[in-house]
XYZ file of C-alpha atoms in Angstrom:
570
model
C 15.812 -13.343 -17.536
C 19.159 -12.884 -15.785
C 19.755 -10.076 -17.911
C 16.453 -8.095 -17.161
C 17.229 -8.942 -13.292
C 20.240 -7.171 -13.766
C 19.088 -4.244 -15.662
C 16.421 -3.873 -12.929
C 18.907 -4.133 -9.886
C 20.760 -1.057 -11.780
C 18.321 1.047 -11.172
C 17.356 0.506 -7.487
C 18.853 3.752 -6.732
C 16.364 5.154 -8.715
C 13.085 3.383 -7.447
C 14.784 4.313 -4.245
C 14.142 7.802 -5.049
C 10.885 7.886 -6.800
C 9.469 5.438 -3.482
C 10.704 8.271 -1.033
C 8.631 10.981 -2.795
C 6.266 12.161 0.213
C 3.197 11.777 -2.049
C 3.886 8.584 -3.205
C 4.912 7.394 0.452
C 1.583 9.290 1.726
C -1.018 7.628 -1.186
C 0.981 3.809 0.193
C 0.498 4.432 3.813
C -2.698 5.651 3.007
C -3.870 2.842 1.974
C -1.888 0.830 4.053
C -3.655 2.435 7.373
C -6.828 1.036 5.146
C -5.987 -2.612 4.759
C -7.759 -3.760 7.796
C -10.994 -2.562 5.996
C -9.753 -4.009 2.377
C -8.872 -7.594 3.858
C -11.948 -7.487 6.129
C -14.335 -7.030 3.409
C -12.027 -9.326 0.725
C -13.829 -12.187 3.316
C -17.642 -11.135 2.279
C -17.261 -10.129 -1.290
C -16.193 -14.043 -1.932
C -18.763 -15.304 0.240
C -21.334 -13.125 -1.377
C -19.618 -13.769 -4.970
C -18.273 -17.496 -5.109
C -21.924 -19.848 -4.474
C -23.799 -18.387 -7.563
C -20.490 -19.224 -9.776
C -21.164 -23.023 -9.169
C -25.251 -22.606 -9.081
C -25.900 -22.312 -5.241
C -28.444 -19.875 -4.647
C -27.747 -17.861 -1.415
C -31.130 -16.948 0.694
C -31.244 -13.379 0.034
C -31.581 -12.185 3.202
C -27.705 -13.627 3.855
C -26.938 -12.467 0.410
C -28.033 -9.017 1.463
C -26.217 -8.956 4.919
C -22.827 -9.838 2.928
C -23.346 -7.362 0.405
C -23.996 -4.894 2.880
C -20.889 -5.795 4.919
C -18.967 -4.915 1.608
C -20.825 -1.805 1.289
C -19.944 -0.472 4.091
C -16.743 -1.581 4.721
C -14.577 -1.861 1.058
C -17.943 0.181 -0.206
C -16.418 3.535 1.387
C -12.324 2.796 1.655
C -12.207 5.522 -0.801
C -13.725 8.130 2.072
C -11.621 6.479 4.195
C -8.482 7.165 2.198
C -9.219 10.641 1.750
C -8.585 10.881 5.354
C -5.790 8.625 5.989
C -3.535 10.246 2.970
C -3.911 13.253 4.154
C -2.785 12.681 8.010
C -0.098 10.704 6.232
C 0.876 13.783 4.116
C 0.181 16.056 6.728
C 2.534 14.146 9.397
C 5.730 14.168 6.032
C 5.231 17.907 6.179
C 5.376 18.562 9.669
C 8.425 17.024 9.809
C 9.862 19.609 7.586
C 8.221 22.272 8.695
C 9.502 25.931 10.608
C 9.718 25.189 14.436
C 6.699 25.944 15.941
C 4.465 25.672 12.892
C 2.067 22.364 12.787
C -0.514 21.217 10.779
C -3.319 19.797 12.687
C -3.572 16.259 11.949
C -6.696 15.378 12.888
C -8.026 18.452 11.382
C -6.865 17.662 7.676
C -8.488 14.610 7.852
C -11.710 15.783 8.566
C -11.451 18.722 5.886
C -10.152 15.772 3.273
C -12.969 13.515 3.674
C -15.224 16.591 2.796
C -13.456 17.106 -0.173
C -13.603 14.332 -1.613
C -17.641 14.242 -0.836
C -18.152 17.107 -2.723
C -15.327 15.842 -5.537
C -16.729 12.455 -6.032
C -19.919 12.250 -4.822
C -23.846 13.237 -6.558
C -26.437 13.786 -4.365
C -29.704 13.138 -5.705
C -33.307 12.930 -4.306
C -32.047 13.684 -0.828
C -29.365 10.853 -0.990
C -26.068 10.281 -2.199
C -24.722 7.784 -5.007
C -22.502 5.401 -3.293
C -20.993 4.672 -6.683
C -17.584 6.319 -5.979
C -17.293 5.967 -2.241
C -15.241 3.056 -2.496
C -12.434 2.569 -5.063
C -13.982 4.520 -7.967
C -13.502 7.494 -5.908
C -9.880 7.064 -5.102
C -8.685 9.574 -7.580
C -10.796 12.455 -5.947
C -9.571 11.089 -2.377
C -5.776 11.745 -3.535
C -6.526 14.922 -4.680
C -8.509 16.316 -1.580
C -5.863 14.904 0.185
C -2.937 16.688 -1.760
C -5.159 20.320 -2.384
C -5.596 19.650 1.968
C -2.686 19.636 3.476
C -0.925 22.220 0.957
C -3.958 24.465 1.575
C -2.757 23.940 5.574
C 0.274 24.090 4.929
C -0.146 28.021 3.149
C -2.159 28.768 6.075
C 0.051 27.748 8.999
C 3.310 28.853 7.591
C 2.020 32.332 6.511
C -0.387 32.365 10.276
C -3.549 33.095 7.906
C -5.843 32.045 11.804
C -8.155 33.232 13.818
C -6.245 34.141 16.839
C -7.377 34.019 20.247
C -7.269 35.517 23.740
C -4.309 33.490 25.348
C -7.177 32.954 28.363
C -8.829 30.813 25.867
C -8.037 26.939 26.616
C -5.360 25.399 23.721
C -7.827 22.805 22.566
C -10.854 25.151 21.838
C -7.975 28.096 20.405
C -6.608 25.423 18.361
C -10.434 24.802 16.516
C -10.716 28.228 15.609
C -6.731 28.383 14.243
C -7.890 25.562 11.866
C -11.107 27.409 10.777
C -9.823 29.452 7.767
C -8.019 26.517 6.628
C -10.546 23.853 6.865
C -12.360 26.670 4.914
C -10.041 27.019 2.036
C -9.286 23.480 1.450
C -13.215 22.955 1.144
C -13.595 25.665 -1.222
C -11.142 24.918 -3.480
C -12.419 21.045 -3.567
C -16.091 22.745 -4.264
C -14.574 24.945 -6.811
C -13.125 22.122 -8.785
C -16.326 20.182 -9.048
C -18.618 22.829 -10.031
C -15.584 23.481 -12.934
C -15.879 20.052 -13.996
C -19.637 20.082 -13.647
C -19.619 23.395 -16.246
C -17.151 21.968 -18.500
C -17.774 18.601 -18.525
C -20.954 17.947 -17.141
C -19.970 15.305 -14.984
C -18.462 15.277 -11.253
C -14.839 15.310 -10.865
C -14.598 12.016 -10.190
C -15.819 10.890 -13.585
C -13.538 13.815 -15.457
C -10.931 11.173 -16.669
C -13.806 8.843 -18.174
C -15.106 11.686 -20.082
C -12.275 12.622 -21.493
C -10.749 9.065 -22.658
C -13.979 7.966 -23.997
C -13.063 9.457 -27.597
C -10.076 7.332 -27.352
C -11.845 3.726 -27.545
C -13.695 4.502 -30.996
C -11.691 1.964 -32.679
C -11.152 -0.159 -28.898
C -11.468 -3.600 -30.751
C -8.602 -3.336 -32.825
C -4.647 -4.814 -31.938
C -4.023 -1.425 -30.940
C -7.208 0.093 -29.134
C -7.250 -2.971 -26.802
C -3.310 -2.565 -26.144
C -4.375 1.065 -25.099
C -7.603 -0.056 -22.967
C -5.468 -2.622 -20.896
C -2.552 -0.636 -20.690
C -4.304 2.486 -18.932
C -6.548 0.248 -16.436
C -3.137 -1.193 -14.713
C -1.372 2.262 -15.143
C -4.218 4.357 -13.053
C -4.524 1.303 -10.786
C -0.593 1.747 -9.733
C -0.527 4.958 -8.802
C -3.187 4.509 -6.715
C -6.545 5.224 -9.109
C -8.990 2.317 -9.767
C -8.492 1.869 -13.425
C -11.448 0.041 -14.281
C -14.055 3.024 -13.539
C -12.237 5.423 -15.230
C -11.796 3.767 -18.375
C -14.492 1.160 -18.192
C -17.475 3.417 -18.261
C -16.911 4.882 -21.573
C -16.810 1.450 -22.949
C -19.950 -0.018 -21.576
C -22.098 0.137 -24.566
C -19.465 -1.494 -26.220
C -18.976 -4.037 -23.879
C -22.353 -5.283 -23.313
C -23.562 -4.780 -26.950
C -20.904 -7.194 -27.847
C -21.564 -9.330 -25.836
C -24.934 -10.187 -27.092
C -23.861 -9.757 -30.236
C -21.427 -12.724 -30.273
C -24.366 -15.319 -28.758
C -26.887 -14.095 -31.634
C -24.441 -14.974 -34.313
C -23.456 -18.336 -32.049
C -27.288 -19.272 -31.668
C -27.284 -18.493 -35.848
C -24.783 -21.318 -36.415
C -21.905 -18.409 -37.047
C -18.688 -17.418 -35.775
C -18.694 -14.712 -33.099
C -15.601 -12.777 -33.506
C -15.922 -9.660 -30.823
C -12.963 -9.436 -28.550
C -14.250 -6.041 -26.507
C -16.552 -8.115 -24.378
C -16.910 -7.752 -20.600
C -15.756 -11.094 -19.731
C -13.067 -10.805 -22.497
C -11.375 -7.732 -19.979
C -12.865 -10.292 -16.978
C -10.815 -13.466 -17.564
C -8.320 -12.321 -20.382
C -7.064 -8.482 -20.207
C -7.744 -8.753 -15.556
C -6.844 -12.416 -15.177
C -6.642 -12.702 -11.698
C -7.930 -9.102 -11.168
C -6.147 -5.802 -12.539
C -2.670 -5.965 -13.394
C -3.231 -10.107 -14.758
C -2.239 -10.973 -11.439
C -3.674 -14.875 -11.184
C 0.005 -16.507 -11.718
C 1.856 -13.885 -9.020
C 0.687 -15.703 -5.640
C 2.075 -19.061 -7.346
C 5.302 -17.743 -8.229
C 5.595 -15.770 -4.442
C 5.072 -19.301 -2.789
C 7.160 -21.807 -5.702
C 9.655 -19.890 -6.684
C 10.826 -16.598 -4.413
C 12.667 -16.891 -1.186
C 11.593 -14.015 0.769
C 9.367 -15.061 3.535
C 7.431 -11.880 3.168
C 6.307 -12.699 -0.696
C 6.062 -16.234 0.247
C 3.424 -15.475 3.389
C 1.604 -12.987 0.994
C 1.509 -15.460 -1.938
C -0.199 -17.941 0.679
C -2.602 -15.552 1.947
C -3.592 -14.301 -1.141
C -3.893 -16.768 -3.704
C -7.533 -18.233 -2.859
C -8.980 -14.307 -3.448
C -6.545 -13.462 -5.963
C -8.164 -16.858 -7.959
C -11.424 -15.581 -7.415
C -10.708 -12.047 -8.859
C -9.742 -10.115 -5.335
C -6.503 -8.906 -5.738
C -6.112 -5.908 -3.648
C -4.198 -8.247 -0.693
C -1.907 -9.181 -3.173
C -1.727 -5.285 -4.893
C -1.539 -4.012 -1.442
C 0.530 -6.458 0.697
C 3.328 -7.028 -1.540
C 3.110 -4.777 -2.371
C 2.221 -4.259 -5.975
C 0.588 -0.354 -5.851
C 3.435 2.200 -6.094
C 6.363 -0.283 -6.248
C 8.718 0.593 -9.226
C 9.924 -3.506 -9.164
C 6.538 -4.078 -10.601
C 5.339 -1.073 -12.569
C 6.575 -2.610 -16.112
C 4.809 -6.343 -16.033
C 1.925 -5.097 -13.975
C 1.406 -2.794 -16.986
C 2.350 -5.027 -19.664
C 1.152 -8.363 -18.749
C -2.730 -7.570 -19.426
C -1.790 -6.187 -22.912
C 0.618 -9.288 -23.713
C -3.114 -10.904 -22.631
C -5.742 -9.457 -24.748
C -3.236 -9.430 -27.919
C -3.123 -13.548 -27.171
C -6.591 -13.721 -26.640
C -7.560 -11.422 -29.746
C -5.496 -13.674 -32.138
C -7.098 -16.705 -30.808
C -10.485 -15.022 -31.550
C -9.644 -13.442 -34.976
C -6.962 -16.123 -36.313
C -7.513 -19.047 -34.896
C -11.161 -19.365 -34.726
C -12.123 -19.256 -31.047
C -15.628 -17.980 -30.056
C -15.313 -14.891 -28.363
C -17.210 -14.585 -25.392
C -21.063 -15.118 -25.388
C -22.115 -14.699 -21.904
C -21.767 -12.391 -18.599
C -20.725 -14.588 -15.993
C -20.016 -13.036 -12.359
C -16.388 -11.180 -12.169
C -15.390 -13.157 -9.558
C -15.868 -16.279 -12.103
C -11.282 -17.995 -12.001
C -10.625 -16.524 -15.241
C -9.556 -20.189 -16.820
C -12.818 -21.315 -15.803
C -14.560 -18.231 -16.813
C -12.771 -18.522 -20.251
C -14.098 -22.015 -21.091
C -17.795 -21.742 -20.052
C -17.450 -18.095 -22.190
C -16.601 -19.728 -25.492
C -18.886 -22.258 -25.175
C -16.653 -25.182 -23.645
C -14.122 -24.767 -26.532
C -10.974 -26.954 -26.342
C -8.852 -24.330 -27.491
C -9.761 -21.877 -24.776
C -7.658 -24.370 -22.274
C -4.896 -24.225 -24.418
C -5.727 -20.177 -24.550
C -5.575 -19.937 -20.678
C -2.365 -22.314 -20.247
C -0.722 -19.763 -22.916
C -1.576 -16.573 -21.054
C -0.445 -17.933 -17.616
C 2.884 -19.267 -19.493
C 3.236 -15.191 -20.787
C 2.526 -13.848 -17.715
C 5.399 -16.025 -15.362
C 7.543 -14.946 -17.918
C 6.898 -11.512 -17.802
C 6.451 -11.028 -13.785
C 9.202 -13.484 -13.016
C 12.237 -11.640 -13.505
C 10.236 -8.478 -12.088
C 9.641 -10.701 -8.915
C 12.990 -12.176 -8.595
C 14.964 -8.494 -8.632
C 12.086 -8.088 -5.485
C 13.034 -10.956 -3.687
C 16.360 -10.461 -4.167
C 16.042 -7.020 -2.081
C 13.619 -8.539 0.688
C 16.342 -11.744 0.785
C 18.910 -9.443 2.097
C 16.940 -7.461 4.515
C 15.787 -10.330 5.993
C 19.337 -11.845 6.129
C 20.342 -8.690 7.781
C 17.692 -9.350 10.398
C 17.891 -13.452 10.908
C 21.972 -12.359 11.422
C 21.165 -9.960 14.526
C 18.905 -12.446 15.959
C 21.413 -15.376 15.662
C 23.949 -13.484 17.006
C 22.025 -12.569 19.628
C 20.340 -16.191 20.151
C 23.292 -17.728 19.564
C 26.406 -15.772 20.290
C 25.708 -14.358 23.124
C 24.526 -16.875 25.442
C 28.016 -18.024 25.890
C 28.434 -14.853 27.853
C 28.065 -13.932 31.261
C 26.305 -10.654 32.213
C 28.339 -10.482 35.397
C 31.878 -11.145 33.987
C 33.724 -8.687 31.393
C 33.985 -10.409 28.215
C 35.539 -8.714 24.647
C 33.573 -9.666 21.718
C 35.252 -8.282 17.970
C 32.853 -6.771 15.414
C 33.894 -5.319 12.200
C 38.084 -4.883 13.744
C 35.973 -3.354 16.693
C 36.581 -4.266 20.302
C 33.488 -3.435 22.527
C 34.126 -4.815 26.629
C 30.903 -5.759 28.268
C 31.267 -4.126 31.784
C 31.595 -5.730 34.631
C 27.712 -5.591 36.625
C 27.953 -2.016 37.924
C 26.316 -0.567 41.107
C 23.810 2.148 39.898
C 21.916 2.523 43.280
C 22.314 6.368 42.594
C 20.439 6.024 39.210
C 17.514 5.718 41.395
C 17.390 9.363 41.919
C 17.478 10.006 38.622
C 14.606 11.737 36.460
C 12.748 9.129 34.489
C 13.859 8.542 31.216
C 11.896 7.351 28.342
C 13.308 5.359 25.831
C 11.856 3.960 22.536
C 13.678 1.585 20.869
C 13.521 1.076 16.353
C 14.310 -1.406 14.566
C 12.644 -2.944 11.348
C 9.708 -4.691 12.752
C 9.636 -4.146 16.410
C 10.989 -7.902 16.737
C 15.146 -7.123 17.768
C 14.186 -3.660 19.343
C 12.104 -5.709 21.690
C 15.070 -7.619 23.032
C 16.701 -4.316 24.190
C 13.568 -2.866 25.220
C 13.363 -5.605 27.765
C 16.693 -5.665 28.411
C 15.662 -1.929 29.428
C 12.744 -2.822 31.437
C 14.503 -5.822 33.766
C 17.788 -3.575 34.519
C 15.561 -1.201 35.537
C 14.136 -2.842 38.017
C 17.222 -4.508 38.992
C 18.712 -0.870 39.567
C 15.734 1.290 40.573
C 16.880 3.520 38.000
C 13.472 5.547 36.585
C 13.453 4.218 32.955
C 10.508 3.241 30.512
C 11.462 1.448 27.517
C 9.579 0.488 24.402
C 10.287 -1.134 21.239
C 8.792 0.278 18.340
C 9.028 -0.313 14.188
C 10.849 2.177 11.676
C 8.229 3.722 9.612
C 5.127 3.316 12.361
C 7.312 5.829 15.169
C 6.471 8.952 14.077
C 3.000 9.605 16.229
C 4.692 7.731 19.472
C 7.818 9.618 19.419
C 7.612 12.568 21.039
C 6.256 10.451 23.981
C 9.866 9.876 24.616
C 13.255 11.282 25.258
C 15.566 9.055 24.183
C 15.401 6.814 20.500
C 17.777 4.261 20.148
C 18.207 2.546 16.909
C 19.201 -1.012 16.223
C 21.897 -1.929 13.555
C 19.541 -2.763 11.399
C 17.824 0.475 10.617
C 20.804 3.180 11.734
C 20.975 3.843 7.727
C 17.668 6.109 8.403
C 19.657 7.839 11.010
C 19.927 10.956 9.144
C 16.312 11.083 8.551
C 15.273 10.643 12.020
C 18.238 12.971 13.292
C 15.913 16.070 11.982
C 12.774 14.488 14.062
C 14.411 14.322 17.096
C 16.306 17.389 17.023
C 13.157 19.589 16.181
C 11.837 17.285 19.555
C 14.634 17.648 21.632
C 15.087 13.790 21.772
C 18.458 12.642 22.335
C 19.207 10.238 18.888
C 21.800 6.980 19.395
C 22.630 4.643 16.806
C 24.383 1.094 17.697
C 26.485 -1.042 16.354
C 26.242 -4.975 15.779
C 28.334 -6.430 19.011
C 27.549 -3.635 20.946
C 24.042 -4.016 20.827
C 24.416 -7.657 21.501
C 25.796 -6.940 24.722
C 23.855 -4.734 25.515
C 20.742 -6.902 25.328
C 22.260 -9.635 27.138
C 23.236 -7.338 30.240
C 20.355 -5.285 31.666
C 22.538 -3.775 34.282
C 25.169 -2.537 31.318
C 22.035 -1.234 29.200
C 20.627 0.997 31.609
C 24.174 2.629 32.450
C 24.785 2.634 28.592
C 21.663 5.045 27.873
C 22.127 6.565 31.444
C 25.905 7.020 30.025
C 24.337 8.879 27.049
C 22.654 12.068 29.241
C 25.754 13.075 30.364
């Protein structure tokens, strides 16, 4: 396992890279701006799901209000994401765009979510199929997202607008700048529906179903299942909800089996199907897409990174229960290059295991449809008809599956280990160190052959006449940029000088910066400088990076911070 640690730690540069791609990073924020709704409605789904596993009949009229929660909560993320992609693309762009050319934010959002109704969604009898407003429509949200902001993008760079009288008020001229875009971008989403509709005979959002349904004409062999659970974890990680693309063209299969393998049971035979719908359930999505069950236990056993270990805890109950999206989103899982090979690999390693038990060995194959949510172990024992060997089936699959995520999950924690060292060092030093000083006495302190004095307490009466300055302060999490920020706050009011401070997180600055004039960055983060260097210059925001000792000092001596960024004007 060393060995594939190794291998993987290699090529960090490289996930580096693909990570930073503004697509990827829009598609993850995306649905990171949407994990409020996913872990909101993660709570109802198991409430609705769990009772009927064990026999308890819910009243329906509670049954109903969960379900309904769901539906309109997880029911529509993929709406949702439509919208939050695209601002998230949208605000990459911008970045890099010619001064004085934006793309409206707000305005791409509103043009994406119409996309993707008219790429994902039937209307029928007045109404529209909810089918693919949640994650079955995820595909078509990406790509009203992308087709969006590019179509803005064209626009604003090449002033395609409606321009008006410069009497006209900037809010109500800025509606009608948007118009031709908005117009475009909805057009061309229309246009590629009614092309798959021609072709295809089926909305975009089903295209990739009807096309890989040929492939699954020999799905219960070695190799057609290797292909059916390879391609459901592979759409999942970039983003698309692999189940309802591939799924679908299976169904007949799935079902048919199914009742197949109890009629030969009932007979006194031996039911040998594999492509059952439990079989993908509690074998091929153990734990949900991706054969996750066994990832939450090796986050909290066996990885040192507080962040995997919180996630582990927080996710295990749902991810036991079939409800993986915490885990696929918190960790994350989705779009991280650490876990593209066993999240890929560990549901085919699966449904090989569980096909030779079937054909070889002699275990039933499944005989029933039990609830999704059924714990696969569980779900694999009551299938088979209580057979012994489908416990040693499921202690064999979660065996594969540590071994195949754990050196995936160890070259991860190894990365989050050190930024959190990195982190738990400035805080020490701060917490620690520091206190030894006096604010009002000059004191050396020696970082990296550096020597930085902390000044004596200096009269800055005069700063009171200063212009107030504004200054937002980044560092990881908004947890050490806090201690200058309030360093900030109390020397101003020990001076009078006119300065705001606030601490703020790399990654989550963007929409608050240009509220300020001043961004100072913590040790921590001043590897981004370069990155942030173009935002602030196309702002006009004066950009200062610190070093380890001096921004210890600075945090211990309000007086000495507010001269320091005071210091920086000049």
């Amino acid at each position: 396992m060393n060995v594939i640690i190794q291998q993987i730690e290699k090529r960090q540069a490289l996930f580096q890279k693909v990570s930073k791609n503004i697509y990827l990073m829009a598609i993850k924020d995306g649905f990171l701006a949407a994990m409020p709704v996913i872990l909101f409605s993660s709570i109802f789904i198991l409430c609705a799901a769990i009772p009927p596993i064990f026999g308890v009949t819910i009243p329906s009229g509670v049954e109903e209000w969960l379900w309904k929660i769901y539906d309109y909560t997880m029911g529509v993320v993929g709406m949702l994401v439509a919208g939050t992609t695209a601002r998230c693309l949208a605000g990459s762009i911008n970045r890099k765009m010619p001064d004085g050319k934006i793309i409206n934010e707000t305005s791409v959002m509103l043009a994406a979510t119409c996309g993707f109704l008219l790429l994902a969604i039937t209307k029928a009898d007045g109404s529209f199929a909810a089918d693919y407003m949640g994650t079955k429509g995820i595909l078509s949200a990406f790509i009203s997202a992308f087709i969006t902001v590019n179509m803005y993008k064209f626009c604003v760079i090449r002033d395609i607008t409606i321009k008006m009288p410069k009497e006209v008020p900037g809010s109500i001229a800025q509606n009608f700048r948007d118009v031709f875009p908005f117009s475009f971008s909805v057009l061309a989403c229309a246009l590629i529906d009614i092309a798959a509709r021609a072709v295809l005979n089926v909305p975009f959002g089903e295209v990739f179903s009807k096309l890989l349904s040929p492939l699954f004409a020999g799905a219960e062999s070695y190799f057609g299942l290797s292909i059916i659970w390879f391609l459901i974890p592979l759409f999942w990680f970039v983003g698309v909800h692999g189940p309802s693309v591939v799924k679908p063209g299976l169904s007949a299969a799935l079902y048919g089996n199914t009742e197949a393998n109890l009629r030969v049971f009932t007979e006194g035979g031996h039911p040998t199907h594999a492509l059952t719908e439990n079989f993908g359930n509690f074998i091929g999505e153990l734990g949900g897409t991706g054969a996750t069950f066994i990832v939450p236990i090796i986050f909290i056993l066996f990885m040192r990174s507080k962040q995997l270990k919180t996630v582990g805890k927080a996710s295990i109950i749902p991810v036991m229960f079939a409800v993986n999206e915490p885990l696929l989103f918190a960790a994350p899982i989705i779009l991280n290059p650490y876990f593209f090979i066993p999240f890929c690999i560990a549901p085919v390693a699966n449904v090989l295991i569980g096909k030779f038990f079937i054909s070889v060995l002699g275990m039933n194959g499944f005989m029933y449809v039990l609830p999704w949510a059924t714990p696969g172990p569980i779900g694999t024992v009551m299938n088979t008809g209580f057979q012994p060997i489908s416990i040693l089936l499921s202690v064999v699959l979660l065996l594969v599956d540590f071994a195949i995520y754990y050196p995936f999950c160890k070259a991860y924690d190894k990365v989050l280990v050190a930024q959190e060292a990195e982190r738990v060092e400035e805080i020490e030093e701060i917490e620690g160190i520091v206190p030894q000083l006096s604010p009002e006495s000059a004191t050396a302190i020696v970082d990296n052959n550096e020597t930085v004095v902390v000044e004596e307490h200096s009269s800055v009466a005069t700063m009171a006449d200063e212009k107030e300055l504004k200054v937002l302060v980044l560092c990881a999490g908004a947890g050490t940029s806090a201690m200058l920020a309030n360093a900030l706050e109390e020397g101003a009011k020990e001076t009078g000088a006119h300065v705001i401070a606030k601490a703020g997180a790399y990654g989550s600055h963007y929409d608050i910066m240009p509220n300020f004039d001043m961004v100072v960055l913590a040790p921590q983060v001043n590897s981004y400088y370069d990155d942030i260097k173009e935002d602030t210059d196309k702002l006009g925001i004066k950009l200062i990076a610190t070093k380890g000792a001096e921004y210890i000092k600075l945090t211990r001596n309000p007086a000495g911070a507010i001269k320091f960024v005071m210091d920086q004007l000049k």
